[in-house]
Amino acid sequence: MTRRHGLCTLAVSILALSGCSPGGSSPPAPGVGDSPTSPPQTERAAITALDAPTFTIRIPIALIDAGNPPEGALTMRAAAEDREPEGPQSFDVLDDGGFLIADPLRERLLEYSADGTFRRAVPIDVPASSVTVIGASQVEVVSAATGVIQMFNERGGRVGGPRTESAISGAGAPDVVLDSAQSGVITWPNAPGALAPPRPELKVTLPELGQRLASLQVIQSDAADEVFVAMESTDAAGRTLIELRKTVRRYGATGLLEAEIRNIAVDNYIAPNTEFRVLRGVLYQMYSREKEVLINGWRIR
Amino acid sequence: MAGVFGSPACVVALTMVAIGLALPCKTEAQPLTPVKRAEMIDVARQMAEFKWVPSTRNLVAACVSNYRTPWRPGEAVTGVAYDWGGMDSLEVFRKRLASGEAAGSHKAEGSTRCTAGVDCSGLVSLAWRLPRKFSTSDIQTVSTPLNVNIFTELKPGDVLNKAGSHVVIFSSYNRDGSINVYEAAGQQSRVVLTRTRWSRLQGYVPLRYKATTD
């Protein structure tokens, strides 16, 4: 249960990707990556556009009420009239590329290798709605039933007492504001005592006419490095039925748009609390279906 | 002719007609109670902020087979328990806990008469002061589909509904485009105020209570 802490260094250059789906490299669309710090559009490097995941790992889900689920399977309670399905909502990526997925109905964490092979179950006495790997051997878990935050070691032992504030959310969290129907601005606060100025603000703009930016989220950022943002957009003007598309972009240290993953699946069977993780230039998405959880991955470096 | 009207079948038919004329129509709609948006949100907020501590009696439900509880005795909980099929007001929930009934249930089959709490549509029915529990499939009869820009024009107390699945009460927008909703969430086993993204609400329909008063 180890994971490298912090972000990897990213070479800001034209991306050469392997295993990409259609598109490959394409020129930037008008309006994309309008950052105050980005060079004029004619000087921009070509961005990489992806659709289908580079890889997909499948983890089976068994019904909690149907006898004894297999040890290595996640568990769920199926949907019923006026009742959403209940089951795994959160995951994190380990240092070796394996996964840790919360199995709240059996109050445990399940560890899988990078190819999806079941490694072990870590019993915790908490129905976890969120799990985050901290350092080499600890995980932070949020209880679905109480909202209380608790640290556990790799054997499932409690580390310290329950808390109400996360150890990983911090004062350095960026501020995200939609400033128009088609754009948003991300700003980073001054770190206390830091000599270097904060990262310049990043302007994120939808290029497509008729599209509306519904929400903007920073998945991962580092003041000196790359930024991954998730965007929800719609072309239905948001009337009578909610229909969205999801896009993830990676911006380089200078605010240059470098890669874009489009048409990310959003019709989860069980809605995730933790949908995306990034490790070493790979974007991971947890996506649930009725009988399995998929971990989709895009290698965008 | 007299023989025809005097037949047993005809007597039954004429009696049914007479009863039908004498009794009020069963499908006649009851007048809806006007409710202010602030009142709707107050109900939801109080249910989400209610603090309680389960006793050992609240963690056992004799009427539900294989009952499972997500809580431990003495654990501090915030939010009225999720109870599939339930529509207990805050006061009723408090009283049922005090009388030793089980806190919440997720079970889809069997009786839940010995469990206390509220489910997603029960929460909306309470917030809108409906005369009975309306499900996500018939809540449309007391509401109007919204033809507005849902990313900017929802108002507190409007709901986002997916028939047969789930319903949440809109509270407010955030600057990053996410929204805050009140919901009785099975995943969290209680009523909560959730900050959520729109993709979680894919396929939902915005509705406004017909008797909303601003």
Coordinates of C-alpha atoms in Angstrom, one line a residue, chain A residues 2-300:
Chain A
T2 CA 2.6 2.5 -1.0
R3 CA 2.3 5.6 -3.2
R4 CA 4.7 8.3 -4.1
H5 CA 3.6 11.5 -2.6
G6 CA 3.5 14.6 -4.7
L7 CA 3.5 15.2 -8.4
C8 CA 5.8 13.9 -11.0
T9 CA 7.9 16.3 -13.0
L10 CA 6.4 16.9 -16.4
A11 CA 8.2 17.8 -19.5
V12 CA 6.4 20.6 -21.2
S13 CA 6.7 19.5 -24.8
I14 CA 4.7 18.1 -27.6
L15 CA 3.3 14.8 -26.4
A16 CA 4.0 11.6 -28.0
L17 CA 1.5 9.0 -26.8
S18 CA 1.1 5.4 -27.2
G19 CA -2.1 3.5 -27.2
C20 CA -4.3 6.4 -28.0
S21 CA -7.6 6.2 -29.7
P22 CA -8.6 8.2 -32.7
G23 CA -7.4 11.6 -33.0
G24 CA -3.8 11.4 -31.9
S25 CA -2.4 14.9 -32.1
S26 CA -4.5 17.7 -33.4
P27 CA -4.2 21.4 -33.6
P28 CA -5.7 23.4 -30.7
A29 CA -9.3 24.5 -31.2
P30 CA -9.9 28.2 -31.2
G31 CA -10.1 29.7 -27.8
V32 CA -8.6 26.7 -26.0
G33 CA -6.1 27.4 -23.3
D34 CA -6.6 31.1 -23.1
S35 CA -4.3 31.7 -20.2
P36 CA -2.7 35.1 -19.4
T37 CA 0.7 33.2 -19.4
S38 CA 0.2 31.1 -22.5
P39 CA 1.9 32.2 -25.6
P40 CA 0.0 33.5 -28.7
Q41 CA -2.0 30.8 -30.3
T42 CA 0.3 30.5 -33.3
E43 CA 3.1 29.5 -31.0
R44 CA 1.2 26.8 -29.1
A45 CA 2.3 23.2 -29.3
A46 CA -0.2 20.8 -30.7
I47 CA -2.4 19.3 -28.1
T48 CA -3.1 15.6 -27.7
A49 CA -6.8 14.6 -27.9
L50 CA -8.0 11.3 -26.6
D51 CA -11.3 9.6 -26.3
A52 CA -11.3 5.9 -25.4
P53 CA -9.2 4.9 -22.4
T54 CA -5.7 3.5 -23.0
F55 CA -6.6 0.6 -20.7
T56 CA -9.5 -0.6 -18.6
I57 CA -9.3 -2.8 -15.5
R58 CA -12.5 -4.7 -14.5
I59 CA -13.3 -5.5 -10.9
P60 CA -16.4 -7.7 -10.3
I61 CA -19.2 -6.6 -7.9
A62 CA -21.4 -9.1 -6.1
L63 CA -24.7 -8.5 -4.4
I64 CA -24.3 -8.2 -0.6
D65 CA -27.7 -9.8 0.0
A66 CA -27.1 -12.8 -2.2
G67 CA -25.2 -15.2 0.0
N68 CA -21.4 -15.1 0.5
P69 CA -19.7 -12.8 -2.0
P70 CA -16.3 -13.9 -3.1
E71 CA -13.4 -12.5 -1.1
G72 CA -12.0 -10.5 -3.9
A73 CA -15.2 -9.0 -5.2
L74 CA -16.6 -5.6 -4.3
T75 CA -20.2 -5.7 -2.9
M76 CA -23.3 -3.6 -3.7
R77 CA -26.9 -3.4 -2.9
A78 CA -29.0 -3.2 -6.1
A79 CA -31.3 -0.4 -6.9
A80 CA -35.0 -0.5 -6.1
E81 CA -37.9 1.8 -6.5
D82 CA -36.9 5.1 -5.0
R83 CA -33.5 3.7 -3.9
E84 CA -30.2 4.3 -5.6
P85 CA -27.8 1.3 -5.8
E86 CA -25.2 1.4 -2.9
G87 CA -21.7 0.2 -3.1
P88 CA -18.1 1.3 -4.0
Q89 CA -17.7 5.0 -4.5
S90 CA -14.0 5.7 -4.0
F91 CA -10.6 4.5 -5.0
D92 CA -7.0 5.5 -5.0
V93 CA -3.9 4.5 -7.0
L94 CA -0.9 2.9 -5.3
D95 CA 2.7 3.7 -6.0
D96 CA 3.1 0.5 -8.1
G97 CA 0.0 1.2 -10.2
G98 CA -2.3 -1.0 -8.1
F99 CA -5.6 0.2 -6.7
L100 CA -7.2 0.5 -3.4
I101 CA -11.0 0.5 -3.6
A102 CA -13.4 1.1 -0.7
D103 CA -16.0 -1.6 -0.1
P104 CA -18.3 0.2 2.2
L105 CA -21.0 -2.5 2.7
R106 CA -18.4 -5.0 4.1
E107 CA -16.5 -2.2 5.8
R108 CA -13.1 -2.9 4.2
L109 CA -10.7 -1.8 1.6
L110 CA -9.7 -4.1 -1.3
E111 CA -6.3 -4.0 -2.8
Y112 CA -5.7 -5.0 -6.5
S113 CA -2.6 -5.1 -8.6
A114 CA -2.3 -2.9 -11.7
D115 CA -3.8 -5.6 -13.9
G116 CA -6.8 -6.0 -11.5
T117 CA -5.7 -9.2 -9.7
F118 CA -7.0 -9.3 -6.1
R119 CA -4.2 -9.0 -3.6
R120 CA -5.9 -8.6 -0.2
A121 CA -8.7 -7.2 1.9
V122 CA -8.0 -4.7 4.6
P123 CA -10.7 -4.7 7.3
I124 CA -11.7 -1.4 8.7
D125 CA -14.7 -0.8 10.9
V126 CA -16.0 2.0 8.8
P127 CA -18.2 2.1 5.7
A128 CA -15.9 4.3 3.6
S129 CA -17.3 6.8 1.2
S130 CA -13.8 8.2 0.4
V131 CA -10.3 6.7 0.6
T132 CA -7.0 8.5 0.0
V133 CA -3.6 7.0 0.2
I134 CA -1.3 9.1 2.4
G135 CA 2.5 8.5 2.1
A136 CA 3.9 5.0 2.3
S137 CA 1.5 3.1 4.6
Q138 CA -1.5 5.1 5.6
V139 CA -4.9 5.8 4.2
E140 CA -7.4 8.5 5.1
V141 CA -11.0 7.3 5.1
V142 CA -14.3 9.2 5.3
S143 CA -17.1 7.3 6.9
A144 CA -20.3 7.4 4.9
A145 CA -22.4 6.8 7.9
T146 CA -21.0 9.7 10.1
G147 CA -18.8 11.9 7.9
V148 CA -16.0 11.4 10.4
I149 CA -12.4 11.2 9.0
Q150 CA -10.1 8.4 10.3
M151 CA -6.6 7.4 9.4
F152 CA -5.7 3.7 9.1
N153 CA -2.4 1.8 8.7
E154 CA -1.9 -0.9 6.1
R155 CA -3.3 -3.6 8.4
G156 CA -6.5 -1.7 9.1
G157 CA -5.4 -0.4 12.5
R158 CA -6.6 3.0 13.5
V159 CA -3.9 5.8 13.5
G160 CA -4.8 8.6 15.8
G161 CA -8.4 9.6 16.6
P162 CA -11.3 10.6 14.5
R163 CA -11.2 14.1 13.0
T164 CA -13.5 16.4 11.2
E165 CA -10.9 17.9 8.8
S166 CA -8.9 16.1 6.2
A167 CA -5.2 15.9 6.5
I168 CA -4.8 16.4 2.8
S169 CA -7.1 19.3 2.1
G170 CA -5.1 22.4 2.7
A171 CA -4.7 26.1 2.5
G172 CA -3.1 25.7 -0.9
A173 CA -6.3 24.5 -2.6
P174 CA -7.0 26.6 -5.7
D175 CA -10.1 28.8 -6.1
V176 CA -12.3 27.9 -9.0
V177 CA -14.8 30.3 -10.4
L178 CA -17.0 30.2 -13.5
D179 CA -16.8 33.7 -14.9
S180 CA -19.0 33.2 -17.9
A181 CA -21.2 30.6 -19.6
Q182 CA -18.1 29.3 -21.5
S183 CA -15.2 29.9 -19.2
G184 CA -13.7 29.6 -15.8
V185 CA -10.7 30.9 -13.9
I186 CA -8.5 29.0 -11.5
T187 CA -6.3 30.9 -9.0
W188 CA -3.8 29.7 -6.4
P189 CA -3.3 31.3 -3.1
N190 CA 0.0 32.6 -1.8
A191 CA 1.6 29.8 0.2
P192 CA 2.5 31.1 3.7
G193 CA 6.2 32.0 3.8
A194 CA 6.8 31.0 0.2
L195 CA 9.4 33.1 -1.6
A196 CA 8.1 32.3 -5.1
P197 CA 5.0 34.0 -6.3
P198 CA 1.9 31.9 -6.6
R199 CA 1.2 30.1 -9.9
P200 CA -0.4 32.5 -12.4
E201 CA -4.2 32.2 -12.8
L202 CA -5.4 29.8 -15.4
K203 CA -8.2 30.6 -17.7
V204 CA -10.2 27.6 -19.0
T205 CA -12.4 28.2 -22.0
L206 CA -14.8 26.0 -24.0
P207 CA -14.1 26.2 -27.7
E208 CA -17.4 24.9 -29.0
L209 CA -20.1 27.4 -29.8
G210 CA -23.4 26.6 -28.2
Q211 CA -21.7 24.7 -25.4
R212 CA -22.1 25.7 -21.8
L213 CA -19.6 25.1 -19.1
A214 CA -21.6 23.6 -16.2
S215 CA -18.8 23.1 -13.8
L216 CA -15.0 23.2 -13.4
Q217 CA -12.9 21.1 -11.0
V218 CA -9.2 20.9 -10.4
I219 CA -8.3 17.2 -10.1
Q220 CA -4.7 17.8 -9.3
S221 CA -2.3 20.6 -9.4
D222 CA 1.1 21.7 -8.2
A223 CA 2.3 25.3 -8.0
A224 CA 5.4 24.4 -10.2
D225 CA 4.0 21.8 -12.4
E226 CA 1.0 20.6 -14.3
V227 CA -2.7 21.0 -13.7
F228 CA -5.5 18.5 -14.4
V229 CA -9.0 19.9 -14.7
A230 CA -12.3 18.2 -15.2
M231 CA -15.0 20.1 -17.1
E232 CA -18.7 19.3 -17.3
S233 CA -20.4 20.9 -20.3
T234 CA -23.7 20.6 -22.1
D235 CA -25.2 21.6 -25.4
A236 CA -28.8 21.2 -24.2
A237 CA -28.9 24.6 -22.5
G238 CA -29.8 22.7 -19.3
R239 CA -33.5 22.6 -19.9
T240 CA -35.9 19.9 -18.7
L241 CA -33.3 17.1 -18.6
I242 CA -29.8 17.0 -17.4
E243 CA -27.4 15.8 -20.1
L244 CA -23.7 16.4 -19.8
R245 CA -20.4 15.6 -21.3
K246 CA -17.2 15.4 -19.3
T247 CA -13.7 16.4 -20.4
V248 CA -10.4 16.4 -18.6
R249 CA -7.6 18.6 -19.7
R250 CA -4.0 18.8 -18.7
Y251 CA -2.3 22.2 -18.7
G252 CA 1.5 22.6 -18.4
A253 CA 3.4 24.8 -16.0
T254 CA 3.1 27.8 -18.2
G255 CA -0.7 27.5 -18.6
L256 CA -0.4 25.9 -22.0
L257 CA -3.1 23.3 -22.8
E258 CA -1.3 20.1 -23.6
A259 CA -3.8 17.3 -23.6
E260 CA -7.5 16.8 -23.7
I261 CA -9.6 13.7 -23.0
R262 CA -13.1 14.0 -24.4
N263 CA -16.4 12.1 -24.1
I264 CA -15.6 10.6 -20.7
A265 CA -18.4 8.2 -19.6
V266 CA -20.7 9.8 -17.0
D267 CA -23.6 7.3 -16.7
N268 CA -22.3 5.6 -13.6
Y269 CA -24.5 2.9 -12.0
I270 CA -23.2 4.0 -8.6
A271 CA -22.1 7.6 -8.6
P272 CA -18.5 7.9 -7.4
N273 CA -17.4 10.4 -4.8
T274 CA -13.8 10.0 -6.0
E275 CA -14.0 9.8 -9.8
F276 CA -10.5 10.8 -10.9
R277 CA -6.9 10.2 -9.7
V278 CA -3.7 11.1 -11.4
L279 CA -0.3 9.4 -10.9
R280 CA 2.8 9.8 -13.1
G281 CA 0.9 11.3 -16.0
V282 CA -1.8 8.7 -16.0
L283 CA -5.4 9.8 -15.5
Y284 CA -7.5 7.1 -13.7
Q285 CA -11.3 7.1 -13.6
M286 CA -13.5 5.0 -11.4
Y287 CA -16.6 4.1 -13.4
S288 CA -19.3 1.7 -12.1
R289 CA -21.6 -0.6 -14.0
E290 CA -24.2 -3.0 -12.6
K291 CA -21.9 -6.0 -12.3
E292 CA -18.4 -4.5 -12.2
V293 CA -16.3 -1.5 -11.4
L294 CA -14.1 -0.3 -14.2
I295 CA -10.8 1.6 -13.6
N296 CA -10.3 3.4 -16.9
G297 CA -6.8 4.8 -17.6
W298 CA -5.4 7.3 -20.1
R299 CA -1.7 7.6 -20.5
I300 CA -1.3 11.2 -21.4

